[in-house]
Every structure is written in C-alpha cells, then in structure tokens.
mmCIF file of C-alpha atoms in Angstrom:
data_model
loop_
_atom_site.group_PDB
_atom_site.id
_atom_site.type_symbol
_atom_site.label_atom_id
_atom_site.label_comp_id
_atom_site.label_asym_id
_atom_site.label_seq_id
_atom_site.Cartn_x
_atom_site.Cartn_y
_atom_site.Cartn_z
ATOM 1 C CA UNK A 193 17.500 19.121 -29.121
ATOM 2 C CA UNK A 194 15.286 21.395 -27.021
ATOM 3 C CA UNK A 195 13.479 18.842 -24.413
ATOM 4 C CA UNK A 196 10.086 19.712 -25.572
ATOM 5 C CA UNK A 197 10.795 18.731 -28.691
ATOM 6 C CA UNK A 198 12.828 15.688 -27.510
ATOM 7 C CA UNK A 199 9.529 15.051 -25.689
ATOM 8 C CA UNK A 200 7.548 15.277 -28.825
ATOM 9 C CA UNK A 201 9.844 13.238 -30.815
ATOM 10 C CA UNK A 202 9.912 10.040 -28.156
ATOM 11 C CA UNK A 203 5.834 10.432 -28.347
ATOM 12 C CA UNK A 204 5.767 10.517 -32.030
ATOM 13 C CA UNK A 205 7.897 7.113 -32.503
ATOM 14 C CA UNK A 206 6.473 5.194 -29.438
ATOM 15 C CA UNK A 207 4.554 2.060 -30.881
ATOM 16 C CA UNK A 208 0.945 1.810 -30.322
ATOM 17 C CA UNK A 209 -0.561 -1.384 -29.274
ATOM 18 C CA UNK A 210 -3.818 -3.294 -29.224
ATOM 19 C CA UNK A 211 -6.399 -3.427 -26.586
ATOM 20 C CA UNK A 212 -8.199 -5.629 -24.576
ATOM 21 C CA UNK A 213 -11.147 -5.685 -26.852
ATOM 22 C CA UNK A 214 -9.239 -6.212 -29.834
ATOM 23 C CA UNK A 215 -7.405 -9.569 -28.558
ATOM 24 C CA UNK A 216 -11.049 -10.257 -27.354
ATOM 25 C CA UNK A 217 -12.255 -10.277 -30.518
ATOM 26 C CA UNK A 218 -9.242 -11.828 -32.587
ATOM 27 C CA UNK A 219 -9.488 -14.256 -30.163
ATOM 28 C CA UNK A 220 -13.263 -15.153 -30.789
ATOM 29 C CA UNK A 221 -13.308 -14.826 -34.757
ATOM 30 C CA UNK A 222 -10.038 -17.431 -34.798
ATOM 31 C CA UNK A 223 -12.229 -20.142 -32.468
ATOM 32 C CA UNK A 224 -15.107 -19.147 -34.760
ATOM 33 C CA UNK A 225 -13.396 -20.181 -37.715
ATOM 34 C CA UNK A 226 -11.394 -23.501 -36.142
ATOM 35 C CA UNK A 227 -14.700 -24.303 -35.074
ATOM 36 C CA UNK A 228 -16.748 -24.476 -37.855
ATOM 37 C CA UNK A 229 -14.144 -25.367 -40.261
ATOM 38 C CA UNK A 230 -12.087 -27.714 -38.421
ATOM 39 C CA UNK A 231 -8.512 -25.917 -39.473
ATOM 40 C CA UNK A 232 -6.326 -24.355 -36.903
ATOM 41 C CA UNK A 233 -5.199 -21.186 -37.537
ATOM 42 C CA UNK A 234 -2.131 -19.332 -37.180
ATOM 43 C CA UNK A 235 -3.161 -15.844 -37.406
ATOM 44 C CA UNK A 236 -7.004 -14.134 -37.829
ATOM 45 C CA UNK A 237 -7.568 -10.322 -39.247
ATOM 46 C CA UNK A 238 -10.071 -8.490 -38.238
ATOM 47 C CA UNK A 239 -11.510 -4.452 -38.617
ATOM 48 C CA UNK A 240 -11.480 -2.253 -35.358
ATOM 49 C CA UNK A 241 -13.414 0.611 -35.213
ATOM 50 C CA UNK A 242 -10.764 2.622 -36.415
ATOM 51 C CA UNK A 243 -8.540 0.669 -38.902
ATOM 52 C CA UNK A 244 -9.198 -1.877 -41.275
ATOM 53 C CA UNK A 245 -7.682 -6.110 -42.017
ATOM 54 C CA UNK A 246 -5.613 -5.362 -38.728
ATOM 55 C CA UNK A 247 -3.941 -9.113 -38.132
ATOM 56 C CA UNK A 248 -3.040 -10.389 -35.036
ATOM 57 C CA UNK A 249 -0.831 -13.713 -33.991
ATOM 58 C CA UNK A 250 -2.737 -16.846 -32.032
ATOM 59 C CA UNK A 251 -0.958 -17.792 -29.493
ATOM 60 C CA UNK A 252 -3.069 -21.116 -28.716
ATOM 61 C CA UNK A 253 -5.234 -23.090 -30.159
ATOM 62 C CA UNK A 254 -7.788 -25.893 -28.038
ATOM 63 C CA UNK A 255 -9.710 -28.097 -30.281
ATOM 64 C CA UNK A 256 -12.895 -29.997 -28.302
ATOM 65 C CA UNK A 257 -16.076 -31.984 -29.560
ATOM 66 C CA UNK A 258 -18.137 -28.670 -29.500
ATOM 67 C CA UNK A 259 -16.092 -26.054 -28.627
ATOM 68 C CA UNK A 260 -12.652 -24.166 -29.719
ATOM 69 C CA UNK A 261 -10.408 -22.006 -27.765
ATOM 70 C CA UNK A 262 -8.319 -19.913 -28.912
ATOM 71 C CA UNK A 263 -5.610 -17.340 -27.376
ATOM 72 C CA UNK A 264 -4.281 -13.620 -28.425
ATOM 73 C CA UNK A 265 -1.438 -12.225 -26.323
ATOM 74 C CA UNK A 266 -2.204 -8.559 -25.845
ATOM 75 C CA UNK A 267 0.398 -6.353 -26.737
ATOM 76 C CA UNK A 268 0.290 -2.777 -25.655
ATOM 77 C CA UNK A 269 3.124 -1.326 -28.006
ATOM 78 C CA UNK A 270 4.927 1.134 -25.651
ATOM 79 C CA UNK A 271 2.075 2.094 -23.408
ATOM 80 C CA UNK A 272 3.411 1.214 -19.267
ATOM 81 C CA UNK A 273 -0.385 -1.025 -19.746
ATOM 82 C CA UNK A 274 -0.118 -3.696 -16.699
ATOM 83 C CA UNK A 275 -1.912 -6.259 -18.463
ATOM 84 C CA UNK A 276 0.657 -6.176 -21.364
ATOM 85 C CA UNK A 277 1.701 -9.451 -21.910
ATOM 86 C CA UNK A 278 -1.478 -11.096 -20.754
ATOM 87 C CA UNK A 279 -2.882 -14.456 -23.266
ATOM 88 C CA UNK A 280 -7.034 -12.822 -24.051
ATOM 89 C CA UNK A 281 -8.829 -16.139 -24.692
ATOM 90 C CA UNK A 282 -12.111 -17.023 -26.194
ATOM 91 C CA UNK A 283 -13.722 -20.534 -26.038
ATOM 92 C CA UNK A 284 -16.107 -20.207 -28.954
ATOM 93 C CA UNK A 285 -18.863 -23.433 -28.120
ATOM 94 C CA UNK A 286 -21.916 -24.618 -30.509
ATOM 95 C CA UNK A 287 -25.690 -23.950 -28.559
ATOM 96 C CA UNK A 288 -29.114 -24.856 -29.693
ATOM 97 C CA UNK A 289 -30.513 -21.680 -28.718
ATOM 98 C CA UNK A 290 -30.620 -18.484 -31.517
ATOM 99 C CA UNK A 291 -28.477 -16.074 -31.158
ATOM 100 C CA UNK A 292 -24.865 -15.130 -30.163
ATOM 101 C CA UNK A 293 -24.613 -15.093 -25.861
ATOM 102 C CA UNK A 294 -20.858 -13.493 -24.504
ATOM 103 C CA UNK A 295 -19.864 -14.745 -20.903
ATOM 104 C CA UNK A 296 -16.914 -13.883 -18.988
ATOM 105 C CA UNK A 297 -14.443 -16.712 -17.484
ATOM 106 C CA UNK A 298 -11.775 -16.821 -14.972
ATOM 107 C CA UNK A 299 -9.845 -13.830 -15.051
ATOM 108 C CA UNK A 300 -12.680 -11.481 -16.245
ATOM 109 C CA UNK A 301 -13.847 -9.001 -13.749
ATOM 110 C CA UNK A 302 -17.591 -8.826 -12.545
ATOM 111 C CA UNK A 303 -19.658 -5.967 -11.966
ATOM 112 C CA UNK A 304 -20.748 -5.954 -8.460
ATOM 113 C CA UNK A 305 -21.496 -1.717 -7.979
ATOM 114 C CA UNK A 306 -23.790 0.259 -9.766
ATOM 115 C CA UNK A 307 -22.786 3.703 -11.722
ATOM 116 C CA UNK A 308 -20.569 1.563 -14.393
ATOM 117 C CA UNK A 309 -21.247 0.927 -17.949
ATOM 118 C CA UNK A 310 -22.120 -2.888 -17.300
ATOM 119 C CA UNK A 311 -24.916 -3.533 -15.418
ATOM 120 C CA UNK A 312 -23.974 -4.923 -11.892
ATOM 121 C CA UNK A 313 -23.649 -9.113 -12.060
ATOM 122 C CA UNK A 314 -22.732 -8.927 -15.702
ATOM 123 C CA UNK A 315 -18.719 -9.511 -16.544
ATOM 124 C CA UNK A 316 -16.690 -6.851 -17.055
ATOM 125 C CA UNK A 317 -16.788 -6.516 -20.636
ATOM 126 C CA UNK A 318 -17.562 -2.576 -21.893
ATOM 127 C CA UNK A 319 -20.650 -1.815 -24.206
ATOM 128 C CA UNK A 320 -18.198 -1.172 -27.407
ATOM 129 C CA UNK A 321 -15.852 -4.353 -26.502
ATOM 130 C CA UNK A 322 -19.114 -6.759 -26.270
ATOM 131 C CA UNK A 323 -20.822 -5.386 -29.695
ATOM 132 C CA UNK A 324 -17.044 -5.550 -31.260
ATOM 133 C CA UNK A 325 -16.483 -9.144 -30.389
ATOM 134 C CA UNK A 326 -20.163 -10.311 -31.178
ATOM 135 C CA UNK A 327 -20.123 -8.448 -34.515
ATOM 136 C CA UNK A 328 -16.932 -10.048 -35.010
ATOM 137 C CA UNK A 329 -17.865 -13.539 -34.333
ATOM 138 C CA UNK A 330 -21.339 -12.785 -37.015
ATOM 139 C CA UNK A 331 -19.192 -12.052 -39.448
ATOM 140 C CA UNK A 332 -17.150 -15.085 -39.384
ATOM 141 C CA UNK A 333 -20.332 -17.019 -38.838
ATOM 142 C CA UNK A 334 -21.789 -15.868 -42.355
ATOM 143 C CA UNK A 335 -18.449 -15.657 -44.193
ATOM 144 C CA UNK A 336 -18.308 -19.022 -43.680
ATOM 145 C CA UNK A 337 -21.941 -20.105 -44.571
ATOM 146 C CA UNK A 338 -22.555 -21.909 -40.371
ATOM 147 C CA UNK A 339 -26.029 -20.460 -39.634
ATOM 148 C CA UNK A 340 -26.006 -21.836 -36.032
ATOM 149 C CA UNK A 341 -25.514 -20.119 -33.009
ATOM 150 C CA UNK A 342 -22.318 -19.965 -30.272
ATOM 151 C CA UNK A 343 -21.742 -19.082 -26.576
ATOM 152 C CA UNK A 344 -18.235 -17.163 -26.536
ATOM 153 C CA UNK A 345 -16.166 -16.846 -23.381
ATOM 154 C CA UNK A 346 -13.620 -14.635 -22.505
ATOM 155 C CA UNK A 347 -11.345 -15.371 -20.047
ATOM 156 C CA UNK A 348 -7.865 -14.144 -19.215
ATOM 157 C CA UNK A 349 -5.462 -16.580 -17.354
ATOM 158 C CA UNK A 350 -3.679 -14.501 -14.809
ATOM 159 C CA UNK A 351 -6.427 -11.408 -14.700
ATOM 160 C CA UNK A 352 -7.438 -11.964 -10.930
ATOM 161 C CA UNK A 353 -3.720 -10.893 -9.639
ATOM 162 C CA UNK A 354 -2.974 -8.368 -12.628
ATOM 163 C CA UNK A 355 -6.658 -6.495 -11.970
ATOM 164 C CA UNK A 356 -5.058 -5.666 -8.247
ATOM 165 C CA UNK A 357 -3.257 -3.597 -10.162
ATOM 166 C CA UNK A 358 -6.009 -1.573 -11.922
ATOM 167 C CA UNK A 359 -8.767 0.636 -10.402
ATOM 168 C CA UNK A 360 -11.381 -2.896 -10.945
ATOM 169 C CA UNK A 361 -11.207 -3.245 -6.764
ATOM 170 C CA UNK A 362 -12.222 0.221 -5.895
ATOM 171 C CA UNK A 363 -14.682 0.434 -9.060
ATOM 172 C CA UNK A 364 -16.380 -2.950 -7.263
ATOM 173 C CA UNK A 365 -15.212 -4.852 -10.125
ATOM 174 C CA UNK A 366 -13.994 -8.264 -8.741
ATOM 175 C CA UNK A 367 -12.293 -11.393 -10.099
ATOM 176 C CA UNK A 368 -10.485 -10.070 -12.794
ATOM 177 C CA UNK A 369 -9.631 -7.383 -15.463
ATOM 178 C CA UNK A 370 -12.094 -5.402 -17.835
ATOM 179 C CA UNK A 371 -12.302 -5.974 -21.367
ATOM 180 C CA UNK A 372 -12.183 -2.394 -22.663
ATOM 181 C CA UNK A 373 -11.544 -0.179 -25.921
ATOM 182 C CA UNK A 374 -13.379 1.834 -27.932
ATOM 183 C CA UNK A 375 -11.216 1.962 -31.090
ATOM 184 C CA UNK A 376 -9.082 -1.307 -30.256
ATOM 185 C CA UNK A 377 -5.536 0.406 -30.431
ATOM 186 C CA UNK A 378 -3.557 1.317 -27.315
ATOM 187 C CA UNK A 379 -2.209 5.117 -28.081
ATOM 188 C CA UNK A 380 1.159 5.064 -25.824
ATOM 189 C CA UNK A 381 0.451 7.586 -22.715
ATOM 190 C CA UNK A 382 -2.934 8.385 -24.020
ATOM 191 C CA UNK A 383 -4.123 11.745 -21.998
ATOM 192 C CA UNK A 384 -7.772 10.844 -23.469
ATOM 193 C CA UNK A 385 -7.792 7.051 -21.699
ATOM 194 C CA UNK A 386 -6.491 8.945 -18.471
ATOM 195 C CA UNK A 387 -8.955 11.510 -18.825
ATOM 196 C CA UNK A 388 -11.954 8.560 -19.107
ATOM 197 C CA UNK A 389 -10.408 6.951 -15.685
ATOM 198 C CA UNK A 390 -11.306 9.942 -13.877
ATOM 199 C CA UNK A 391 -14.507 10.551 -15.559
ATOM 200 C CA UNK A 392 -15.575 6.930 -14.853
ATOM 201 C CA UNK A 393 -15.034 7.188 -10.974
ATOM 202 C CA UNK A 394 -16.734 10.345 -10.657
ATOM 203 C CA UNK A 395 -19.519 9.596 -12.839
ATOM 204 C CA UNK A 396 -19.730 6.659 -10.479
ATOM 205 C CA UNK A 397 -19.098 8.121 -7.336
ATOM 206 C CA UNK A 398 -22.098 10.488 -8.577
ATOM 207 C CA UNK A 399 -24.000 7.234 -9.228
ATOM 208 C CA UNK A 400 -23.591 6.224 -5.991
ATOM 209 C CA UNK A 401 -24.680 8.955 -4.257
ATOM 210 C CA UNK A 402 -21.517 10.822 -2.777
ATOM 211 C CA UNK A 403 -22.292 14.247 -2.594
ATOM 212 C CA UNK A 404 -18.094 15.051 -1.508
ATOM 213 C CA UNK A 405 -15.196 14.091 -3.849
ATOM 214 C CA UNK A 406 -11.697 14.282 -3.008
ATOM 215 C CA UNK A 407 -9.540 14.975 -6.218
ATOM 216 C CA UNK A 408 -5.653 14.124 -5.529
ATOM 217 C CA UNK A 409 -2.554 15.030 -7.302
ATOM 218 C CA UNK A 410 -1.154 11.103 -6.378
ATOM 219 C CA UNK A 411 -0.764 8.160 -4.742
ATOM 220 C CA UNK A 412 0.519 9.949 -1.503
ATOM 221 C CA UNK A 413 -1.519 12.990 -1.318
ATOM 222 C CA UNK A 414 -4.624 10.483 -1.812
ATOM 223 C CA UNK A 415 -3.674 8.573 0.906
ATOM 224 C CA UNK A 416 -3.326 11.588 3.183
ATOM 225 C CA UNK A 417 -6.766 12.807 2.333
ATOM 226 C CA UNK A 418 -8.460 8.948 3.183
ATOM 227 C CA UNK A 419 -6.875 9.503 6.674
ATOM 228 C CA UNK A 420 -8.430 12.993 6.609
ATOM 229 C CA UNK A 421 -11.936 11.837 6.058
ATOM 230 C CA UNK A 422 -12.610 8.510 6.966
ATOM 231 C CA UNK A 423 -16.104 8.510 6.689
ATOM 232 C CA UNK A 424 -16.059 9.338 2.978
ATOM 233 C CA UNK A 425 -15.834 5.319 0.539
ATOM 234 C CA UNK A 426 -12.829 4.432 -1.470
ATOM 235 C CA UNK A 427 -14.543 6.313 -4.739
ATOM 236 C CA UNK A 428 -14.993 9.242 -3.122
ATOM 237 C CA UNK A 429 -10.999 10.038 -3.950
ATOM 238 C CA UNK A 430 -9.763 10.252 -7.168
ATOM 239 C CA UNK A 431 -6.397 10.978 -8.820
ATOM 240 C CA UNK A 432 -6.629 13.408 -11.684
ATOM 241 C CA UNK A 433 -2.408 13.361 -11.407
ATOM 242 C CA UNK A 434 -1.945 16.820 -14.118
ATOM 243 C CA UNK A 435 -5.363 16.856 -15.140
ATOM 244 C CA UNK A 436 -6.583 18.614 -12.848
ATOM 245 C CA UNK A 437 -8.577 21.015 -15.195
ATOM 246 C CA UNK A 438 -10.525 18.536 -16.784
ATOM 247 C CA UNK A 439 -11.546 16.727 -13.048
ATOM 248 C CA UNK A 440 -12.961 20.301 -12.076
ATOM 249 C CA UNK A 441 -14.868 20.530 -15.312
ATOM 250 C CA UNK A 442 -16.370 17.051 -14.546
ATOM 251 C CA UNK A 443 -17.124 17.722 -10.836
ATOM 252 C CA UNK A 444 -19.321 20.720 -12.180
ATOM 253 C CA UNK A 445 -21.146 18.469 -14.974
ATOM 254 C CA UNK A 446 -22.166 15.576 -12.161
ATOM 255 C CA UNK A 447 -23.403 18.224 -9.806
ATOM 256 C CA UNK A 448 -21.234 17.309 -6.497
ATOM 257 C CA UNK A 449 -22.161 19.696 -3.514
ATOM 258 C CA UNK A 450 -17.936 19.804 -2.242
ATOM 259 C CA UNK A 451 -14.905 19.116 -4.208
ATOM 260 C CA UNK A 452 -11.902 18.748 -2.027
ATOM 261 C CA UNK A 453 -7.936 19.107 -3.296
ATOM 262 C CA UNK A 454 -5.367 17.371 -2.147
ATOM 263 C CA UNK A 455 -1.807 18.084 -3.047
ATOM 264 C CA UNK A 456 1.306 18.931 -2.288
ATOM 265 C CA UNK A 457 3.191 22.363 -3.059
ATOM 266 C CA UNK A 458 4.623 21.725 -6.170
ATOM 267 C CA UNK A 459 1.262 21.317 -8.065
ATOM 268 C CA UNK A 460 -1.039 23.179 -6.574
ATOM 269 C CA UNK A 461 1.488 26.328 -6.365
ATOM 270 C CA UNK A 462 0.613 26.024 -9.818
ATOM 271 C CA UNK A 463 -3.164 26.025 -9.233
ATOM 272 C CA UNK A 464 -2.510 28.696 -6.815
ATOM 273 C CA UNK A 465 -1.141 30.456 -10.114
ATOM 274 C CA UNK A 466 -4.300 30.265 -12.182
ATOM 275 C CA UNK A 467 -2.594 26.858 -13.731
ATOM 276 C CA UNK A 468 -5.319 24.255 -13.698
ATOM 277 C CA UNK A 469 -3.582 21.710 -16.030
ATOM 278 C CA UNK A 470 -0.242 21.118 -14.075
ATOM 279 C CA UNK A 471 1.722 18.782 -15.974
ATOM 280 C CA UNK A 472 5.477 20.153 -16.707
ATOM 281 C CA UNK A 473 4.497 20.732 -20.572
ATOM 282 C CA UNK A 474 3.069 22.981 -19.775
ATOM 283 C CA UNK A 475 5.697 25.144 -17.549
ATOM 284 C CA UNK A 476 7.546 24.420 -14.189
ATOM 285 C CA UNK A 477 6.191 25.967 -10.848
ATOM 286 C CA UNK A 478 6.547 29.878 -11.331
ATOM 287 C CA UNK A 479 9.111 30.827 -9.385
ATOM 288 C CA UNK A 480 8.328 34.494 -10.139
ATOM 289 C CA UNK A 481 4.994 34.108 -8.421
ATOM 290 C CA UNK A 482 6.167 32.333 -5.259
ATOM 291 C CA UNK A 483 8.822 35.207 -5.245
ATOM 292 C CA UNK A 484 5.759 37.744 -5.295
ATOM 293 C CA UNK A 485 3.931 35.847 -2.666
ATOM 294 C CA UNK A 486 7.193 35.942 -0.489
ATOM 295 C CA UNK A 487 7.351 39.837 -1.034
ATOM 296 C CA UNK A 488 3.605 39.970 0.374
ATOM 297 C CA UNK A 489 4.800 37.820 3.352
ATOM 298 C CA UNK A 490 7.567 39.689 4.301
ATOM 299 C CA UNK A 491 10.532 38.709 2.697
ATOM 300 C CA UNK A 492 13.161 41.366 1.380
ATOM 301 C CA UNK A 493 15.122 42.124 -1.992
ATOM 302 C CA UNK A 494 18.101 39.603 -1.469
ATOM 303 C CA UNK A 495 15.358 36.770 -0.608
ATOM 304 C CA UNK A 496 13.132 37.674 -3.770
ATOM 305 C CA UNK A 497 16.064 37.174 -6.030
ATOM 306 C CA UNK A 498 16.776 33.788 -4.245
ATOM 307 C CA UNK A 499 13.913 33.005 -4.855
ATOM 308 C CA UNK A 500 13.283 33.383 -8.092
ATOM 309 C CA UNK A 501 16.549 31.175 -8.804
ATOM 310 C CA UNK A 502 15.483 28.581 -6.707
ATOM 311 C CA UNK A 503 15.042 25.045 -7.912
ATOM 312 C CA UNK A 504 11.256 23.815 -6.555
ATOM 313 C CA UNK A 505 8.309 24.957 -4.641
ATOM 314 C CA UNK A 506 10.354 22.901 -1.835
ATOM 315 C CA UNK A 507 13.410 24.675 -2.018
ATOM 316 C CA UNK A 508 11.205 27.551 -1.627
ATOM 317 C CA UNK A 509 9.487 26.730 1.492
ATOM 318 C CA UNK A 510 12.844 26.172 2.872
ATOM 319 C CA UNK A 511 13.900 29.275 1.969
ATOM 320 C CA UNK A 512 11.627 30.981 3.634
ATOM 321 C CA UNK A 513 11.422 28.963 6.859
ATOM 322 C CA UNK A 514 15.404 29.714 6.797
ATOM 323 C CA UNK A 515 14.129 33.187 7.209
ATOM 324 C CA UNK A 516 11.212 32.738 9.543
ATOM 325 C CA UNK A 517 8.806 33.553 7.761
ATOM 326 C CA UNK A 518 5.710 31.955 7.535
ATOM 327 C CA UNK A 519 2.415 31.966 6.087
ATOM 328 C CA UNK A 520 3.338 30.758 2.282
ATOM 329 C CA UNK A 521 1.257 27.476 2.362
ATOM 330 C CA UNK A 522 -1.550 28.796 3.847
ATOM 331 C CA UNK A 523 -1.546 31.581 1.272
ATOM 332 C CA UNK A 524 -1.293 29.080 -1.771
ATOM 333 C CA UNK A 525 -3.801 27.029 -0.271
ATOM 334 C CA UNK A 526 -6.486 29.718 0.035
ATOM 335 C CA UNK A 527 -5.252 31.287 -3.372
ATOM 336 C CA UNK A 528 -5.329 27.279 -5.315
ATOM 337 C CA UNK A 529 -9.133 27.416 -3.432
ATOM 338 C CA UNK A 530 -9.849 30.335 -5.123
ATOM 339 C CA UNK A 531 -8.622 30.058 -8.363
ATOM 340 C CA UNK A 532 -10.171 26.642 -8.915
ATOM 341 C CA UNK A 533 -13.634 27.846 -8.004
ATOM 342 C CA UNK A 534 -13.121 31.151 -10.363
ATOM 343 C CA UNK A 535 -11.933 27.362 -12.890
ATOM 344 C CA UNK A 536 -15.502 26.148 -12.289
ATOM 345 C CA UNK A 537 -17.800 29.689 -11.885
ATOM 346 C CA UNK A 538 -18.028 29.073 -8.419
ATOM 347 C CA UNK A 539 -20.387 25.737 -9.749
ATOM 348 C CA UNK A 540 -19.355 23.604 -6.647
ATOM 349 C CA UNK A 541 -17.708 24.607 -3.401
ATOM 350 C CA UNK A 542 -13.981 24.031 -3.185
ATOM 351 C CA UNK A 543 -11.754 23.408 -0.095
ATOM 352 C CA UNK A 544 -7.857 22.252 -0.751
ATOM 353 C CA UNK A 545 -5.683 19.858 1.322
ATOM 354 C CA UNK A 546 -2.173 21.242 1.313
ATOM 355 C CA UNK A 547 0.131 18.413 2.631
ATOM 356 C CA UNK A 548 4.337 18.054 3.362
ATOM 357 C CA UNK A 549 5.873 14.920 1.644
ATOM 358 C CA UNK A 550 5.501 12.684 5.146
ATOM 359 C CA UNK A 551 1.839 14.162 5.749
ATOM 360 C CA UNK A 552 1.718 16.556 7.607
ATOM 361 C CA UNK A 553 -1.445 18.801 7.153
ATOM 362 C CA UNK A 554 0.217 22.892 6.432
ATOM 363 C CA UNK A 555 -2.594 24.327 5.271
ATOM 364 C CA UNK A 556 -6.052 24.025 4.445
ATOM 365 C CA UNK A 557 -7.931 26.403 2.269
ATOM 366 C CA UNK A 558 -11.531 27.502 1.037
ATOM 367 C CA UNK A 559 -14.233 29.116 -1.017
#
C-alpha cells in the first residue's frame, strides 16, 4: 500500500473522542438530574452542536444536602490530547438567586491577560463551552419540571500539572486547563484545532500590542529565536510546525509591522521553494531545487547528480561543505524571505532565522 494512502487509511479509522466541553456538560446535566430527582445515575445523553443523544459514562457520583457532583472522564479517542484521561467534574448546587451562574474550581484555568475569548479574571471556560453547558443544565431543569435556579462548577482534579503541558502558561491562563470545543468531538490530529492554536496567540499577541512576531517551525528553532530577541514576551513566538501558510495569512489579517521565521533547513528549503505549507503530504524537500541552487553556487555535474540523490536538506549541506562551497543557507534564507513576502503581497515585512540543529545562527535573510 502506497504510504499516502496508508496515511489516509490510519486517519480514516482513528477514533474520535469527546472534548472538554462535552464532559463539561455531561457532567453538569447528570448532577442536574441527581439533584433534583434524588437518583444517581449511571450514564446522561446529551446533543453537541454537531450530533445528536450522544451518551457518555459517569464516572462519580457525590450526593450533598444542596448540591451534587458528578464526574465524566474525558476521552479523546486517538487524538495524542494531554488531558486524555482527565475526570471533568461539575458540582451542580441549589441558589436563591434567578438564573443559571457557571464558576470554575480547582483545576480550571483563569484568565489573567487580555486578547482571549474570556474576559481576564473569569475561568477558563470558552464562549461555546459556557452556553453548551448552561443550555445543557436548562434543559434538564425544565425536562424535569424544577423551576429553581443552580450555581454549576467545573473543576478538573489534576488540571494545574496537566495545563503545564498546554499553551494556558504562555496564554496567561493560570491554575489549570481550559474548557474548550466548539462542536464537542475531538477529530484525531485535527489540522483545523492546530490551525485555531496559532490563530489564538497571534490574535492575542496583536491584542497585546506586539508589533513583531516570531513564527517557528518547533520547539528548537523557537527556542533559538527567544535567545535571539530577548526583549520580545513569550507570545511574541509562535509555532505554526507545517502550517506555515496559514500563520502568514494570519500575520497579514492582524496587521503586525515584522514577521520573523525561524527554522531550520529542512522546512524552510521548502519555503525557499515557493512551498508555504511544509508538511511531508505534501512532498519531501526538493532535491532538484537544492541541486539548482548548488549549480548557481558553484558546484559541478558529478555534485548536481549527488545531489539530487541525496537523502535531506542536511545531507545536502554536507555535501557541499565536503566541497567547499558555501553560500547555500544564506541563499535559502534570502530566497524563503522572499517567497513568503511574494505568500503575503508584500502585506508585512519578513526577515527569516536560518538555524543548525545545536543553534548556531547560518543565515539570516530579508525583504
């Protein structure tokens, strides 16, 4: 089986999952319903946005005097999710005052930055999340006839050391995880939730006011560029990873006056290339234009054709520096400069960051 299609096959039978949201609000209509009728229960179905009587397993179930809680673990099908695994709780509690109030416990994040959906001081619960789990909990009031009104709390037991592992800390989201999800199913590898990561720092790196945004390829090449301007905050630098196509496109629609790439020479040989979504679906590095580059640098018949069979962009760069010739990262990162300004009609100037796998600075290049 070819390995595209071996690729498309895997994607096609991974299992989707639920998200944060959805437990959220399982959670929160199963208290409702203990609460007001007294009877535990086993499992609660709700409607997501997208897909109808979806039922979902309690895990626990609190009685008190005037309150129930009541626990969903959140299962994220085959998605690498870190908070997979995680109990979503909701203490559902009787108040005299009208109306339906959501809080966030231990283990939900707070807001403490502006430029974020949530308004900062309020928990970490996303516009779409909060009006799923408080139409939720309505609905469950008036099926069941209890025209009173609740406080619901989320919390998530364990969410303070799992959110380490999420982009909360550098958002300025503290204490815990978000409750997120627009259509309450996890879609395993989903390019579209990726794609709203980056969106969501820029738009709130725009927000607050940073005029210079630092888009990285990874981990590595991020951490090179913090060392390379220290003076810009933690969400100045983003990782678009492959996607770097749609990061441009956004860097254009928030109006930033300098967009900085930093990468290695793998990827943005690729930009270099006119390639602006980099991702190995969509093609390997092009040897044949690395092989033309060489030719404008120097290099002679018997080193184009080696070229052209070698295995990276690294093996490349060895090649050449086997043969003394320099001049090929420089070239790519003037050329990746170029292209990705051409990417963006020249919208927002461009400078790239190309960096060696220990971090070395090779080349630096600009429109």
């Amino acid at each position: 089986m070819p390995s595209h299609s071996r690729a498309a096959w895997r994607k096609a039978n991974l299992r989707e999952g639920y998200t944060t949201s959805a437990c959220a609000t399982a959670a929160a209509c199963a208290a409702t319903h203990t609460l007001v009728t007294g009877q535990r229960v086993e499992t609660i179905t709700i409607d997501l946005p997208v897909r109808s009587a979806v039922t979902f397993p309690i895990e626990t179930c609190l009685q008190q005097d005037h309150s129930v809680t009541c626990g969903v673990i959140k299962d994220a099908g085959d998605d690498p999710d870190v908070t997979h695994g995680l109990e979503i709780r909701a203490e559902v509690a009787w108040r005299n005052e009208p109306g339906i109030v959501l809080e966030g416990g231990v283990g939900v994040g707070h807001v403490t930055k502006p430029g974020l959906p949530v308004p900062v001081g309020e928990p970490a619960i996303n516009p779409v999340p909060r009006r799923m789990i408080i139409r939720g909990v309505a609905n469950e009031l008036s099926n069941l006839g209890a025209e009173r009104s609740v406080q619901v709390t989320i919390s998530v037991p364990g969410g303070e050391a799992v959110a380490q592992q999420t982009m909360n800390p550098k958002l300025g989201i503290i204490g815990g995880i978000s409750i997120l999800g627009t259509s309450g199913i996890v879609k395993p590898f989903s390019v579209s939730a990726y794609r709203a990561s980056i969106y969501i720092e820029l738009k709130m790196a725009a927000y607050n006011n940073v005029n210079h945004v630092v888009l990285t390829t990874g981990a590595r090449s991020e951490t090179y560029a913090e060392g390379q301007y220290p003076h810009l905050p933690e969400y100045a630098f983003v990782q678009v990873g492959d996607h770097l196509d749609y990061g441009l496109k956004q860097t254009r629609r928030l109006q930033f006056q300098q967009v900085t790439l930093s990468g290695m020479v793998g990827k943005l040989s690729k930009v270099a290339a006119g390639q602006m979504q980099t991702h190995i679906s969509q093609g390997g590095v092009d040897l044949g234009f690395l092989a033309d580059v060489a030719v404008r640098l120097g290099a002679d018949e018997s080193l184009q054709e080696h070229i052209r069979n070698a295995n990276t962009a690294h093996h490349v760069q060895l090649l050449l520096r086997k043969a003394e010739i320099d001049g090929l990262e420089t070239y790519l990162a003037q050329q990746a400069a170029e292209k990705a300004a051409v990417f963006i009609n020249h919208a927002v100037p461009i400078n790239v960051l190309l960096w060696d796998i220990r971090g070395k600075l090779l080349a630096e290049g600009t429109v």
